[in-house]
Amino acid sequence: MSVVDAQVVLDGERIVPVYTPASVAEAVAVATALRRGGIGAIEVTLRTPVALAAIAAIAEAVPDIAVGAGTVLDAEQLRAVQHAGATFAVSPGCTPELLQAGRDAALAYLPGVATGSEVMAALAAGYRLLKLFPAEPINALALLSAWRGPFAQVRFCPTGGIDATRARDYLRQPNVACLGGSWLTPADALAQGDWGRIETLAREAVATLGAG
Ligand SMILES: O=C[C@H](O)COP(=O)(O)O
Ligand SMILES: CC(=O)C(=O)O
């Protein structure tokens, strides 16, 4: 099979909130709040035992948000998140096994890169939208600028340490299709079940950064 076009699946969404679920009910509430705030995609990380069930529940209960999986570390997890209903999946890095599994999958896969050699491996495997992680620690703004020449055909989704202020700088880069970050789902709002605050943060982000 060939690579599913991640830019088509993300459909112009510029902000992909990264969220680690504590429970299925919380996940549905978070996705609902983000959607009400105008966000059209969510990355649910596979970092808790409820993550697969959370992805399935969001796909069922909030069908107008694109639900994806994050922290996909091997091909078995990629198959599991597809089975759960994810329409895209991302990894913090990439392996030859995942680059092949992503080509065999019916969902859009975004390998993670942090070096030129990793970009070249992902390009050779057919990928055009790559996660750039961890963005802030590796000075990704400078990398994005340097990579515009040699990797003109590639678009990136920088993630890692980006907040509302830095997001603006990233989204100005012509080779940035979208970006990821956890600032729309702060730990205290999750702990308090403050879905209104998450909706407000989403609304503000869409107003200042643009949804699409
Ligand atoms: O691992 C996930 C990413 O690092 C997003 O989280 P962050 O925006 O808090 O860095
Ligand atoms: C870093 C990230 O978003 C991931 O765990 O896939």
PDB file of N, CA and C and ligand atoms in Angstrom, residues 18 20 43 45 47 71 92 131 133-134 159-163 180-183, ligand 1:
ATOM      1  N   VAL A  18      -2.217  17.851  22.062  1.00  0.00           N
ATOM      2  CA  VAL A  18      -1.673  16.562  22.512  1.00  0.00           C
ATOM      3  C   VAL A  18      -2.208  16.319  23.914  1.00  0.00           C
ATOM      4  N   THR A  20      -3.045  13.358  27.107  1.00  0.00           N
ATOM      5  CA  THR A  20      -2.840  12.041  27.718  1.00  0.00           C
ATOM      6  C   THR A  20      -4.042  11.732  28.611  1.00  0.00           C
ATOM      7  N   GLU A  43      -4.658  14.589  19.363  1.00  0.00           N
ATOM      8  CA  GLU A  43      -3.715  13.472  19.459  1.00  0.00           C
ATOM      9  C   GLU A  43      -3.791  12.920  20.870  1.00  0.00           C
ATOM     10  N   THR A  45      -2.249  10.406  23.446  1.00  0.00           N
ATOM     11  CA  THR A  45      -1.005   9.646  23.567  1.00  0.00           C
ATOM     12  C   THR A  45      -1.261   8.278  24.211  1.00  0.00           C
ATOM     13  N   ARG A  47       0.002   6.698  26.532  1.00  0.00           N
ATOM     14  CA  ARG A  47       0.845   6.692  27.731  1.00  0.00           C
ATOM     15  C   ARG A  47       0.097   6.227  28.965  1.00  0.00           C
ATOM     16  N   THR A  71       2.632   8.837  20.617  1.00  0.00           N
ATOM     17  CA  THR A  71       3.527   7.923  21.326  1.00  0.00           C
ATOM     18  C   THR A  71       3.399   6.498  20.786  1.00  0.00           C
ATOM     19  N   PRO A  92       7.191   9.829  18.389  1.00  0.00           N
ATOM     20  CA  PRO A  92       8.224  10.797  18.765  1.00  0.00           C
ATOM     21  C   PRO A  92       9.521  10.610  17.982  1.00  0.00           C
ATOM     22  N   LYS A 131       6.393  14.698  11.875  1.00  0.00           N
ATOM     23  CA  LYS A 131       6.421  15.332  13.189  1.00  0.00           C
ATOM     24  C   LYS A 131       7.858  15.763  13.484  1.00  0.00           C
ATOM     25  N   PHE A 133      10.145  16.625  16.461  1.00  0.00           N
ATOM     26  CA  PHE A 133      10.101  16.473  17.922  1.00  0.00           C
ATOM     27  C   PHE A 133      11.490  16.185  18.469  1.00  0.00           C
ATOM     28  N   PRO A 134      11.839  16.741  19.621  1.00  0.00           N
ATOM     29  CA  PRO A 134      11.102  17.702  20.457  1.00  0.00           C
ATOM     30  C   PRO A 134      11.470  19.134  20.056  1.00  0.00           C
ATOM     31  N   THR A 159       6.384  19.754  17.509  1.00  0.00           N
ATOM     32  CA  THR A 159       5.729  19.446  18.786  1.00  0.00           C
ATOM     33  C   THR A 159       6.807  19.330  19.850  1.00  0.00           C
ATOM     34  N   GLY A 160       6.478  19.800  21.051  1.00  0.00           N
ATOM     35  CA  GLY A 160       7.414  19.645  22.161  1.00  0.00           C
ATOM     36  C   GLY A 160       7.846  20.993  22.704  1.00  0.00           C
ATOM     37  N   GLY A 161       7.218  21.385  23.812  1.00  0.00           N
ATOM     38  CA  GLY A 161       7.600  22.626  24.472  1.00  0.00           C
ATOM     39  C   GLY A 161       7.001  23.880  23.850  1.00  0.00           C
ATOM     40  N   ILE A 162       6.014  23.707  22.970  1.00  0.00           N
ATOM     41  CA  ILE A 162       5.414  24.876  22.296  1.00  0.00           C
ATOM     42  C   ILE A 162       4.213  25.340  23.116  1.00  0.00           C
ATOM     43  N   ASP A 163       4.142  26.658  23.340  1.00  0.00           N
ATOM     44  CA  ASP A 163       2.978  27.222  24.022  1.00  0.00           C
ATOM     45  C   ASP A 163       2.287  28.212  23.085  1.00  0.00           C
ATOM     46  N   GLY A 180       1.765  20.621  17.255  1.00  0.00           N
ATOM     47  CA  GLY A 180       1.171  19.907  18.379  1.00  0.00           C
ATOM     48  C   GLY A 180       1.598  20.518  19.695  1.00  0.00           C
ATOM     49  N   GLY A 181       0.773  20.337  20.712  1.00  0.00           N
ATOM     50  CA  GLY A 181       1.150  20.840  22.026  1.00  0.00           C
ATOM     51  C   GLY A 181       0.090  20.523  23.054  1.00  0.00           C
ATOM     52  N   SER A 182       0.524  20.521  24.306  1.00  0.00           N
ATOM     53  CA  SER A 182      -0.393  20.160  25.388  1.00  0.00           C
ATOM     54  C   SER A 182      -0.947  21.384  26.116  1.00  0.00           C
ATOM     55  N   TRP A 183      -0.639  22.588  25.597  1.00  0.00           N
ATOM     56  CA  TRP A 183      -1.040  23.757  26.376  1.00  0.00           C
ATOM     57  C   TRP A 183      -2.567  23.975  26.405  1.00  0.00           C
TER      58      TRP A 183
HETATM   59  O1  LIG B   1       5.040  14.501  24.091  1.00  0.00           O
HETATM   60  C1  LIG B   1       4.208  15.284  23.745  1.00  0.00           C
HETATM   61  C2  LIG B   1       4.602  16.588  23.412  1.00  0.00           C
HETATM   62  O2  LIG B   1       5.777  16.831  24.044  1.00  0.00           O
HETATM   63  C3  LIG B   1       3.577  17.628  23.683  1.00  0.00           C
HETATM   64  O3  LIG B   1       3.669  18.061  24.980  1.00  0.00           O
HETATM   65  P1  LIG B   1       4.218  19.505  25.312  1.00  0.00           P
HETATM   66  O4  LIG B   1       3.478  20.461  24.425  1.00  0.00           O
HETATM   67  O5  LIG B   1       3.845  19.642  26.748  1.00  0.00           O
HETATM   68  O6  LIG B   1       5.689  19.498  25.104  1.00  0.00           O
END
